[in-house]
mmCIF file of C-alpha atoms and ligand atoms in Angstrom:
data_model
loop_
_atom_site.group_PDB
_atom_site.id
_atom_site.type_symbol
_atom_site.label_atom_id
_atom_site.label_comp_id
_atom_site.label_asym_id
_atom_site.label_seq_id
_atom_site.Cartn_x
_atom_site.Cartn_y
_atom_site.Cartn_z
ATOM 1 C CA MET A 18 54.944 4.072 -10.511
ATOM 2 C CA SER A 19 53.592 0.715 -11.157
ATOM 3 C CA LYS A 20 54.472 -2.020 -8.645
ATOM 4 C CA ARG A 21 54.296 -5.753 -8.286
ATOM 5 C CA VAL A 22 51.831 -6.523 -5.272
ATOM 6 C CA ALA A 23 51.285 -9.721 -3.543
ATOM 7 C CA ILE A 24 48.224 -10.519 -1.303
ATOM 8 C CA LEU A 25 47.386 -13.516 1.050
ATOM 9 C CA THR A 26 44.917 -14.470 3.582
ATOM 10 C CA SER A 27 46.279 -16.141 6.729
ATOM 11 C CA GLY A 28 44.803 -17.717 9.875
ATOM 12 C CA GLY A 29 41.153 -18.023 10.582
ATOM 13 C CA ASP A 30 39.210 -17.247 7.498
ATOM 14 C CA ALA A 31 36.617 -14.450 7.966
ATOM 15 C CA PRO A 32 33.630 -13.423 5.891
ATOM 16 C CA GLY A 33 34.609 -10.418 3.850
ATOM 17 C CA MET A 34 37.983 -11.521 2.960
ATOM 18 C CA ASN A 35 36.941 -12.137 -0.443
ATOM 19 C CA ALA A 36 35.408 -8.573 -0.642
ATOM 20 C CA CYS A 37 38.836 -7.124 0.370
ATOM 21 C CA ILE A 38 40.654 -9.101 -2.184
ATOM 22 C CA ARG A 39 38.220 -7.971 -4.862
ATOM 23 C CA ALA A 40 38.822 -4.204 -3.892
ATOM 24 C CA ALA A 41 42.642 -4.833 -3.946
ATOM 25 C CA ILE A 42 42.364 -6.335 -7.366
ATOM 26 C CA ILE A 43 40.375 -3.445 -8.688
ATOM 27 C CA ALA A 44 42.479 -0.771 -6.931
ATOM 28 C CA CYS A 45 45.567 -2.434 -8.427
ATOM 29 C CA GLN A 46 44.182 -2.445 -11.736
ATOM 30 C CA ARG A 47 43.333 1.341 -11.639
ATOM 31 C CA ALA A 48 46.889 2.288 -10.272
ATOM 32 C CA LYS A 49 48.402 -0.033 -12.913
ATOM 33 C CA HIS A 50 50.036 -2.475 -10.331
ATOM 34 C CA THR A 51 50.326 -6.123 -11.166
ATOM 35 C CA LEU A 52 48.721 -8.317 -8.344
ATOM 36 C CA ILE A 53 49.341 -11.845 -7.540
ATOM 37 C CA GLY A 54 47.670 -14.011 -4.823
ATOM 38 C CA TYR A 55 49.680 -16.430 -2.680
ATOM 39 C CA ARG A 56 47.504 -19.463 -1.903
ATOM 40 C CA HIS A 57 47.185 -21.092 1.516
ATOM 41 C CA GLY A 58 48.568 -18.171 3.550
ATOM 42 C CA TYR A 59 52.162 -18.272 4.589
ATOM 43 C CA HIS A 60 52.379 -21.961 3.381
ATOM 44 C CA GLY A 61 51.988 -20.535 -0.213
ATOM 45 C CA LEU A 62 54.839 -18.043 0.513
ATOM 46 C CA ILE A 63 57.089 -20.822 1.463
ATOM 47 C CA ASN A 64 56.159 -23.018 -1.379
ATOM 48 C CA GLN A 65 55.991 -20.254 -3.955
ATOM 49 C CA GLU A 66 52.371 -21.148 -4.738
ATOM 50 C CA PHE A 67 50.649 -18.170 -6.469
ATOM 51 C CA ILE A 68 48.229 -17.049 -9.068
ATOM 52 C CA THR A 69 47.729 -13.888 -10.947
ATOM 53 C CA LEU A 70 44.699 -12.031 -9.950
ATOM 54 C CA SER A 71 43.166 -10.387 -12.929
ATOM 55 C CA PRO A 72 40.188 -8.088 -12.994
ATOM 56 C CA ASP A 73 38.224 -11.024 -14.514
ATOM 57 C CA SER A 74 38.327 -12.847 -11.165
ATOM 58 C CA THR A 75 36.437 -10.155 -9.335
ATOM 59 C CA HIS A 76 32.996 -11.331 -10.484
ATOM 60 C CA ASN A 77 30.626 -12.583 -7.818
ATOM 61 C CA LEU A 78 33.387 -12.176 -5.245
ATOM 62 C CA ILE A 79 32.023 -9.522 -2.739
ATOM 63 C CA GLN A 80 29.381 -11.739 -1.421
ATOM 64 C CA GLN A 81 31.372 -15.017 -1.051
ATOM 65 C CA GLY A 82 32.252 -16.305 2.377
ATOM 66 C CA GLY A 83 35.671 -17.986 3.095
ATOM 67 C CA THR A 84 38.705 -17.033 1.054
ATOM 68 C CA VAL A 85 39.269 -17.834 -2.633
ATOM 69 C CA LEU A 86 43.055 -17.703 -1.812
ATOM 70 C CA ARG A 87 42.566 -20.227 0.957
ATOM 71 C CA SER A 88 44.113 -19.901 4.294
ATOM 72 C CA ALA A 89 46.310 -21.740 6.785
ATOM 73 C CA ARG A 90 48.094 -21.557 10.034
ATOM 74 C CA CYS A 91 51.774 -22.054 9.202
ATOM 75 C CA GLU A 92 54.274 -23.356 11.935
ATOM 76 C CA GLU A 93 57.112 -23.468 9.526
ATOM 77 C CA PHE A 94 56.965 -19.850 8.901
ATOM 78 C CA LYS A 95 57.748 -19.079 12.446
ATOM 79 C CA THR A 96 61.069 -20.632 11.999
ATOM 80 C CA VAL A 97 64.148 -18.673 10.604
ATOM 81 C CA GLU A 98 64.390 -21.055 7.620
ATOM 82 C CA GLY A 99 60.732 -20.847 6.851
ATOM 83 C CA SER A 100 60.654 -16.949 6.553
ATOM 84 C CA GLN A 101 64.029 -16.831 4.887
ATOM 85 C CA ARG A 102 62.556 -19.167 2.262
ATOM 86 C CA ALA A 103 59.499 -17.031 1.881
ATOM 87 C CA ALA A 104 61.655 -13.943 1.547
ATOM 88 C CA ASP A 105 63.715 -15.638 -1.201
ATOM 89 C CA ASN A 106 60.569 -16.473 -2.916
ATOM 90 C CA LEU A 107 59.275 -12.859 -2.718
ATOM 91 C CA ARG A 108 62.596 -11.667 -4.216
ATOM 92 C CA ASP A 109 62.586 -14.224 -6.947
ATOM 93 C CA ALA A 110 58.903 -13.239 -7.879
ATOM 94 C CA ASP A 111 60.069 -9.636 -7.849
ATOM 95 C CA ILE A 112 57.486 -8.491 -5.167
ATOM 96 C CA ASP A 113 57.517 -4.908 -4.089
ATOM 97 C CA THR A 114 54.656 -5.050 -1.631
ATOM 98 C CA LEU A 115 53.031 -7.783 0.432
ATOM 99 C CA VAL A 116 49.503 -7.392 1.653
ATOM 100 C CA VAL A 117 48.548 -9.777 4.451
ATOM 101 C CA ILE A 118 44.847 -10.172 5.396
ATOM 102 C CA GLY A 119 44.549 -11.838 8.844
ATOM 103 C CA GLY A 120 44.550 -11.403 12.567
ATOM 104 C CA ASP A 121 47.369 -10.647 15.200
ATOM 105 C CA GLY A 122 49.046 -13.975 14.663
ATOM 106 C CA SER A 123 49.320 -13.260 10.861
ATOM 107 C CA PHE A 124 50.701 -9.838 11.636
ATOM 108 C CA LYS A 125 53.433 -11.260 14.023
ATOM 109 C CA GLY A 126 54.414 -13.422 11.164
ATOM 110 C CA ALA A 127 54.624 -10.437 8.750
ATOM 111 C CA CYS A 128 56.903 -8.658 11.345
ATOM 112 C CA HIS A 129 58.964 -11.820 11.480
ATOM 113 C CA LEU A 130 59.220 -11.785 7.877
ATOM 114 C CA SER A 131 60.486 -8.120 7.724
ATOM 115 C CA ARG A 132 63.607 -9.373 9.295
ATOM 116 C CA TYR A 133 64.483 -11.116 6.074
ATOM 117 C CA TRP A 134 62.748 -9.157 3.497
ATOM 118 C CA ASP A 135 62.931 -5.487 2.936
ATOM 119 C CA GLY A 136 59.891 -4.976 0.603
ATOM 120 C CA GLN A 137 56.826 -3.160 1.763
ATOM 121 C CA ILE A 138 54.429 -4.930 4.135
ATOM 122 C CA ILE A 139 50.896 -3.882 4.821
ATOM 123 C CA GLY A 140 48.312 -5.835 7.152
ATOM 124 C CA ILE A 141 44.612 -5.638 6.668
ATOM 125 C CA PRO A 142 42.641 -6.829 9.959
ATOM 126 C CA GLY A 143 40.575 -9.961 9.040
ATOM 127 C CA THR A 144 39.225 -12.075 11.983
ATOM 128 C CA ILE A 145 35.859 -12.689 13.552
ATOM 129 C CA ASP A 146 37.397 -12.262 17.042
ATOM 130 C CA ASN A 147 37.795 -8.496 16.566
ATOM 131 C CA ASP A 148 40.887 -8.734 18.818
ATOM 132 C CA VAL A 149 43.211 -6.550 16.704
ATOM 133 C CA SER A 150 44.079 -3.266 18.406
ATOM 134 C CA GLY A 151 44.107 -0.093 16.442
ATOM 135 C CA THR A 152 40.877 -0.564 14.494
ATOM 136 C CA ASP A 153 37.351 -0.441 15.721
ATOM 137 C CA ALA A 154 36.451 -3.599 13.903
ATOM 138 C CA THR A 155 37.942 -6.345 11.922
ATOM 139 C CA ILE A 156 36.581 -7.989 8.610
ATOM 140 C CA GLY A 157 34.315 -10.830 9.458
ATOM 141 C CA TYR A 158 33.332 -9.668 13.032
ATOM 142 C CA TYR A 159 29.991 -8.238 12.071
ATOM 143 C CA THR A 160 28.963 -11.333 9.974
ATOM 144 C CA ALA A 161 29.957 -13.491 12.929
ATOM 145 C CA ILE A 162 27.787 -11.551 15.336
ATOM 146 C CA ASP A 163 24.825 -11.930 13.054
ATOM 147 C CA THR A 164 25.412 -15.747 12.594
ATOM 148 C CA ALA A 165 25.640 -16.319 16.306
ATOM 149 C CA MET A 166 22.613 -14.089 16.881
ATOM 150 C CA SER A 167 20.284 -15.838 14.619
ATOM 151 C CA SER A 168 21.584 -19.154 15.926
ATOM 152 C CA ILE A 169 20.820 -18.113 19.399
ATOM 153 C CA ASP A 170 17.318 -16.908 18.180
ATOM 154 C CA LYS A 171 16.635 -20.433 17.157
ATOM 155 C CA VAL A 172 17.951 -21.847 20.522
ATOM 156 C CA ARG A 173 15.580 -19.670 22.232
ATOM 157 C CA ASP A 174 12.485 -21.302 20.548
ATOM 158 C CA THR A 175 13.354 -24.603 21.975
ATOM 159 C CA ALA A 176 14.679 -23.265 25.161
ATOM 160 C CA ASP A 177 11.253 -21.487 25.650
ATOM 161 C CA ALA A 178 9.208 -24.519 24.637
ATOM 162 C CA PHE A 179 10.940 -26.537 27.450
ATOM 163 C CA GLU A 180 11.546 -23.637 29.820
ATOM 164 C CA ARG A 181 15.137 -24.901 29.871
ATOM 165 C CA ILE A 182 18.431 -23.511 30.592
ATOM 166 C CA PHE A 183 20.737 -23.356 27.651
ATOM 167 C CA LEU A 184 24.493 -22.564 27.393
ATOM 168 C CA VAL A 185 25.658 -21.463 24.075
ATOM 169 C CA GLU A 186 29.407 -21.342 23.508
ATOM 170 C CA VAL A 187 30.662 -18.800 20.807
ATOM 171 C CA MET A 188 34.086 -18.193 19.378
ATOM 172 C CA GLY A 189 36.378 -15.391 20.227
ATOM 173 C CA ARG A 190 39.885 -17.054 21.004
ATOM 174 C CA HIS A 191 40.607 -14.864 24.036
ATOM 175 C CA ALA A 192 38.348 -11.926 23.541
ATOM 176 C CA GLY A 193 34.735 -11.332 24.369
ATOM 177 C CA PHE A 194 33.672 -9.106 21.559
ATOM 178 C CA LEU A 195 31.785 -11.765 19.772
ATOM 179 C CA ALA A 196 30.010 -13.288 22.799
ATOM 180 C CA LEU A 197 28.990 -9.823 24.192
ATOM 181 C CA ASN A 198 27.567 -8.649 21.025
ATOM 182 C CA ALA A 199 25.792 -11.922 20.127
ATOM 183 C CA ALA A 200 24.259 -11.966 23.599
ATOM 184 C CA LEU A 201 23.081 -8.384 23.339
ATOM 185 C CA THR A 202 21.572 -8.735 20.026
ATOM 186 C CA SER A 203 19.902 -11.985 20.884
ATOM 187 C CA ALA A 204 18.537 -10.808 24.249
ATOM 188 C CA ALA A 205 20.320 -13.576 26.067
ATOM 189 C CA ASN A 206 19.949 -13.660 29.834
ATOM 190 C CA TYR A 207 23.611 -13.853 30.823
ATOM 191 C CA VAL A 208 26.979 -13.619 29.145
ATOM 192 C CA ILE A 209 30.427 -14.941 30.168
ATOM 193 C CA VAL A 210 33.435 -13.115 28.647
ATOM 194 C CA PRO A 211 37.099 -13.422 29.559
ATOM 195 C CA GLU A 212 37.391 -9.706 30.377
ATOM 196 C CA PHE A 213 35.126 -10.074 33.333
ATOM 197 C CA PHE A 214 35.394 -13.610 34.376
ATOM 198 C CA LYS A 215 36.945 -13.736 37.904
ATOM 199 C CA SER A 216 36.693 -17.498 39.214
ATOM 200 C CA GLU A 217 34.434 -20.299 38.914
ATOM 201 C CA GLU A 218 33.206 -19.787 42.495
ATOM 202 C CA HIS A 219 32.628 -16.157 41.941
ATOM 203 C CA ASP A 220 30.901 -16.316 38.684
ATOM 204 C CA ILE A 221 28.843 -19.282 39.505
ATOM 205 C CA ALA A 222 27.255 -17.560 42.442
ATOM 206 C CA LEU A 223 26.370 -14.474 40.212
ATOM 207 C CA ILE A 224 24.814 -16.820 37.679
ATOM 208 C CA ILE A 225 22.708 -18.743 40.304
ATOM 209 C CA LYS A 226 21.478 -15.405 41.884
ATOM 210 C CA GLN A 227 20.332 -14.399 38.439
ATOM 211 C CA ILE A 228 18.427 -17.490 37.593
ATOM 212 C CA ASN A 229 16.900 -17.575 40.989
ATOM 213 C CA GLY A 230 15.962 -13.859 40.746
ATOM 214 C CA GLN A 231 14.410 -14.591 37.245
ATOM 215 C CA ARG A 232 12.484 -17.529 38.603
ATOM 216 C CA ALA A 233 11.270 -15.762 41.675
ATOM 217 C CA LEU A 234 9.689 -13.150 39.239
ATOM 218 C CA LYS A 235 8.408 -15.248 36.547
ATOM 219 C CA GLY A 236 8.414 -18.803 37.573
ATOM 220 C CA THR A 237 10.237 -21.554 35.559
ATOM 221 C CA VAL A 238 11.239 -19.800 32.217
ATOM 222 C CA SER A 239 14.101 -20.383 29.822
ATOM 223 C CA PHE A 240 17.548 -18.954 30.524
ATOM 224 C CA ILE A 241 20.323 -18.530 27.936
ATOM 225 C CA ILE A 242 23.838 -17.953 28.968
ATOM 226 C CA VAL A 243 26.260 -16.994 26.128
ATOM 227 C CA VAL A 244 29.692 -18.305 27.006
ATOM 228 C CA ALA A 245 32.837 -17.203 25.235
ATOM 229 C CA GLU A 246 35.138 -20.091 24.414
ATOM 230 C CA ASN A 247 38.245 -20.748 26.417
ATOM 231 C CA VAL A 248 36.944 -19.052 29.700
ATOM 232 C CA TRP A 249 34.933 -21.298 31.903
ATOM 233 C CA PRO A 250 37.232 -24.139 33.259
ATOM 234 C CA ASN A 251 36.647 -27.304 31.175
ATOM 235 C CA GLY A 252 34.138 -25.292 29.053
ATOM 236 C CA LEU A 253 30.481 -26.089 28.681
ATOM 237 C CA PRO A 254 30.793 -29.417 30.549
ATOM 238 C CA GLY A 255 32.540 -27.725 33.486
ATOM 239 C CA LEU A 256 29.664 -24.993 33.585
ATOM 240 C CA THR A 257 26.997 -27.795 33.318
ATOM 241 C CA GLU A 258 28.595 -29.605 36.330
ATOM 242 C CA ALA A 259 28.923 -26.439 38.275
ATOM 243 C CA LEU A 260 25.158 -25.552 37.762
ATOM 244 C CA LYS A 261 24.489 -29.204 38.849
ATOM 245 C CA LYS A 262 26.142 -28.750 42.137
ATOM 246 C CA HIS A 263 23.669 -25.821 42.788
ATOM 247 C CA GLY A 264 20.653 -28.217 41.920
ATOM 248 C CA ILE A 265 20.211 -26.941 38.351
ATOM 249 C CA ASP A 266 20.361 -30.117 36.133
ATOM 250 C CA ASP A 267 17.999 -29.612 33.111
ATOM 251 C CA VAL A 268 20.726 -27.922 31.224
ATOM 252 C CA ARG A 269 21.495 -28.146 27.317
ATOM 253 C CA PRO A 270 24.966 -27.193 26.000
ATOM 254 C CA VAL A 271 25.212 -26.000 22.355
ATOM 255 C CA THR A 272 28.496 -25.105 20.653
ATOM 256 C CA LEU A 273 28.111 -22.904 17.641
ATOM 257 C CA GLY A 274 31.699 -23.732 16.517
ATOM 258 C CA HIS A 275 32.993 -22.834 12.798
ATOM 259 C CA VAL A 276 29.473 -22.114 11.584
ATOM 260 C CA GLN A 277 30.321 -18.771 12.971
ATOM 261 C CA ARG A 278 33.170 -18.371 10.519
ATOM 262 C CA GLY A 279 31.088 -19.041 7.337
ATOM 263 C CA GLY A 280 28.421 -17.217 5.359
ATOM 264 C CA SER A 281 28.101 -14.295 3.092
ATOM 265 C CA PRO A 282 29.417 -11.213 4.605
ATOM 266 C CA VAL A 283 27.100 -8.521 5.948
ATOM 267 C CA SER A 284 26.955 -5.019 4.625
ATOM 268 C CA GLN A 285 29.319 -3.750 7.356
ATOM 269 C CA ASP A 286 31.921 -6.340 6.594
ATOM 270 C CA ARG A 287 31.679 -5.776 2.888
ATOM 271 C CA LEU A 288 32.012 -1.876 3.510
ATOM 272 C CA LEU A 289 35.072 -2.294 5.828
ATOM 273 C CA ALA A 290 36.720 -4.880 3.558
ATOM 274 C CA THR A 291 36.223 -2.802 0.467
ATOM 275 C CA THR A 292 37.394 0.311 2.211
ATOM 276 C CA LEU A 293 40.628 -1.252 3.595
ATOM 277 C CA GLY A 294 41.416 -3.157 0.499
ATOM 278 C CA GLY A 295 41.366 0.063 -1.458
ATOM 279 C CA PHE A 296 43.231 2.087 1.169
ATOM 280 C CA ALA A 297 45.862 -0.583 1.583
ATOM 281 C CA ILE A 298 46.594 -0.493 -2.272
ATOM 282 C CA SER A 299 46.572 3.473 -2.126
ATOM 283 C CA LEU A 300 49.652 3.141 0.086
ATOM 284 C CA VAL A 301 51.656 0.925 -2.245
ATOM 285 C CA GLY A 302 54.942 2.494 -3.103
ATOM 286 C CA THR A 303 54.844 4.968 -0.121
ATOM 287 C CA LYS A 304 57.023 5.083 2.939
ATOM 288 C CA HIS A 305 54.563 3.058 4.976
ATOM 289 C CA THR A 306 55.710 -0.275 5.834
ATOM 290 C CA ASN A 307 55.220 -2.919 8.540
ATOM 291 C CA ILE A 308 51.866 -1.214 9.114
ATOM 292 C CA MET A 309 48.200 -2.320 9.443
ATOM 293 C CA VAL A 310 45.381 -0.256 7.856
ATOM 294 C CA GLY A 311 42.269 0.081 10.069
ATOM 295 C CA GLU A 312 39.231 2.062 10.662
ATOM 296 C CA VAL A 313 38.467 4.267 13.657
ATOM 297 C CA ASN A 314 35.258 6.176 13.575
ATOM 298 C CA GLN A 315 34.720 5.387 10.065
ATOM 299 C CA ARG A 316 38.059 6.972 8.917
ATOM 300 C CA PRO A 317 41.047 4.971 7.642
ATOM 301 C CA VAL A 318 44.031 4.853 9.965
ATOM 302 C CA ILE A 319 47.608 3.607 9.700
ATOM 303 C CA VAL A 320 48.883 1.624 12.621
ATOM 304 C CA PRO A 321 52.375 0.172 13.211
ATOM 305 C CA LEU A 322 51.990 -3.633 12.903
ATOM 306 C CA GLU A 323 53.657 -4.165 16.408
ATOM 307 C CA GLN A 324 50.906 -2.002 18.100
ATOM 308 C CA THR A 325 48.052 -4.269 16.669
ATOM 309 C CA TRP A 326 48.840 -7.034 19.284
ATOM 310 C CA GLN A 327 50.161 -5.030 22.255
ATOM 311 C CA GLY A 328 47.782 -4.931 25.162
ATOM 312 C CA ALA A 329 44.354 -6.434 25.098
ATOM 313 C CA LYS A 330 41.971 -4.536 23.062
ATOM 314 C CA PRO A 331 39.255 -3.349 25.517
ATOM 315 C CA LEU A 332 35.532 -4.254 24.912
ATOM 316 C CA THR A 333 33.554 -1.116 23.878
ATOM 317 C CA ASP A 334 32.312 0.749 27.011
ATOM 318 C CA ALA A 335 28.935 1.485 25.825
ATOM 319 C CA ARG A 336 28.305 -2.315 25.094
ATOM 320 C CA VAL A 337 29.684 -3.169 28.481
ATOM 321 C CA GLU A 338 27.304 -0.689 30.118
ATOM 322 C CA THR A 339 24.358 -2.106 28.256
ATOM 323 C CA MET A 340 25.356 -5.582 29.319
ATOM 324 C CA GLU A 341 25.460 -4.463 32.984
ATOM 325 C CA THR A 342 22.225 -2.873 32.777
ATOM 326 C CA LEU A 343 20.280 -5.586 30.873
ATOM 327 C CA MET A 344 22.104 -8.839 31.547
ATOM 328 C CA ASN A 345 24.802 -9.314 34.070
ATOM 329 C CA LYS A 346 23.687 -7.425 37.068
ATOM 330 C CA ARG A 347 26.620 -6.458 39.435
ATOM 331 C CA TYR A 348 26.495 -8.298 42.882
ATOM 332 C CA SER A 349 29.833 -7.291 44.060
HETATM 333 O O1 F6P B 401 40.608 -16.579 15.105
HETATM 334 C C1 F6P B 401 39.559 -17.160 14.601
HETATM 335 C C2 F6P B 401 39.015 -18.373 15.241
HETATM 336 O O2 F6P B 401 37.736 -18.806 14.779
HETATM 337 C C3 F6P B 401 38.913 -18.266 16.867
HETATM 338 O O3 F6P B 401 37.678 -17.558 17.193
HETATM 339 C C4 F6P B 401 38.901 -19.729 17.238
HETATM 340 O O4 F6P B 401 39.450 -19.855 18.627
HETATM 341 C C5 F6P B 401 39.967 -20.283 16.358
HETATM 342 O O5 F6P B 401 39.885 -19.362 15.159
HETATM 343 C C6 F6P B 401 39.805 -21.717 15.869
HETATM 344 O O6 F6P B 401 40.718 -22.082 15.044
HETATM 345 P P1 F6P B 401 40.818 -23.387 14.022
HETATM 346 O O7 F6P B 401 39.744 -23.026 12.947
HETATM 347 O O8 F6P B 401 42.011 -23.445 13.697
HETATM 348 O O9 F6P B 401 40.275 -24.468 14.919
#
C-alpha cells in the first residue's frame, strides 16, 4: 500500500548521504510511496521545513558530497517540547514513515521522538566515524579514510624532504576507526587511537622507543604519527610538548579537520548508501520500527535502534593485528 515517507539527514554530514537519498527516491517511486525531504535535520522537523523529492531530483546526485537536504545538530529536539512539535508536524504532514540518515546521536533523537509519535521510524547509519554498532560500516567512512590517506601521503612528501616528525590529527569523535585505517593505508609510523591509549606517560614512552628504534636503524628519517582527535591530553600541542620534553623538538602538527567530511563518495560508500537506501524503503509499511538498517558481511541487517549506541563498537581485529605487526610494536 502506498505510504507517505519522510527522509532527513542529521548530525555530521558524510559522503554518500546524497547517494542514499537518491536510492530512497527511486525506491519510493517504484513502490508508489510519496517521499518528502525535511531540510536541516531535526530543525526542519520542528519548523515543518520540507520539500517534495521527485524522481527528477536524482540526476547527478550519487556522486555529490555533503547532503542536498542540509544537516544540523539540534539541541531543541532533545527537549520534550521540541520533540512534541516535531511529532505534531509529522501528523499534520500525514507521514507514515520517517527515515533518518545519521549517527548514534541522530538515532537517540529518533528514539526520543518515538515517545511522542507512533509512526514508523527507520535509521540509516551515516557518519565518517563508523562508531555505530550493528553494521560493519557507516556511509561516508570509506571516503573519509581515502581523504585522510591522500592527505597523509602529501604530508609524507614534505616530512621526507626535511626528515621531520609530523603529527596528523584525524577525526573520529571518540572512535579510532578512521585514524587506524588512515594510518594503515598511508603507511604511517605510529597511530594513537582511543581504544588503546592508556596514559600520557605510558604512551609517550612507547612513541619515543619507536622513534629511537627507527633512528638507530636508519638514521634521522621522517616519522608520521596519526593521532585520533580527543585522545591525547591537549591534542597536538600537548603531544608536541611531550615530545619536546624527550628532546624531540622539530615536530610539525597538521590537523586535517573538516576536509575529511567532504568530497565525492568512493565506490564502497556509494554501494553501501544505495543498498541501505533501497533496503530501508523496502521495509516501509512493515512491522519493523525504531530500527536501523545496516550491513554485516555484505548482507542487509535490521538492528533495534537502541542497540546501535550500546557498548563501544570494537575496532576490527584483523586491522588491530596489522597495526601491532607493522606500526605500534608492543612494549608491555
Ligand atoms: O561525527 C562526525 C564528526 O565529523 C566527528 O568526527 C567530529 O568529532 C565532529 O563530527 C565534528 O563536529 P562539528 O562539525 O559539529 O564540529
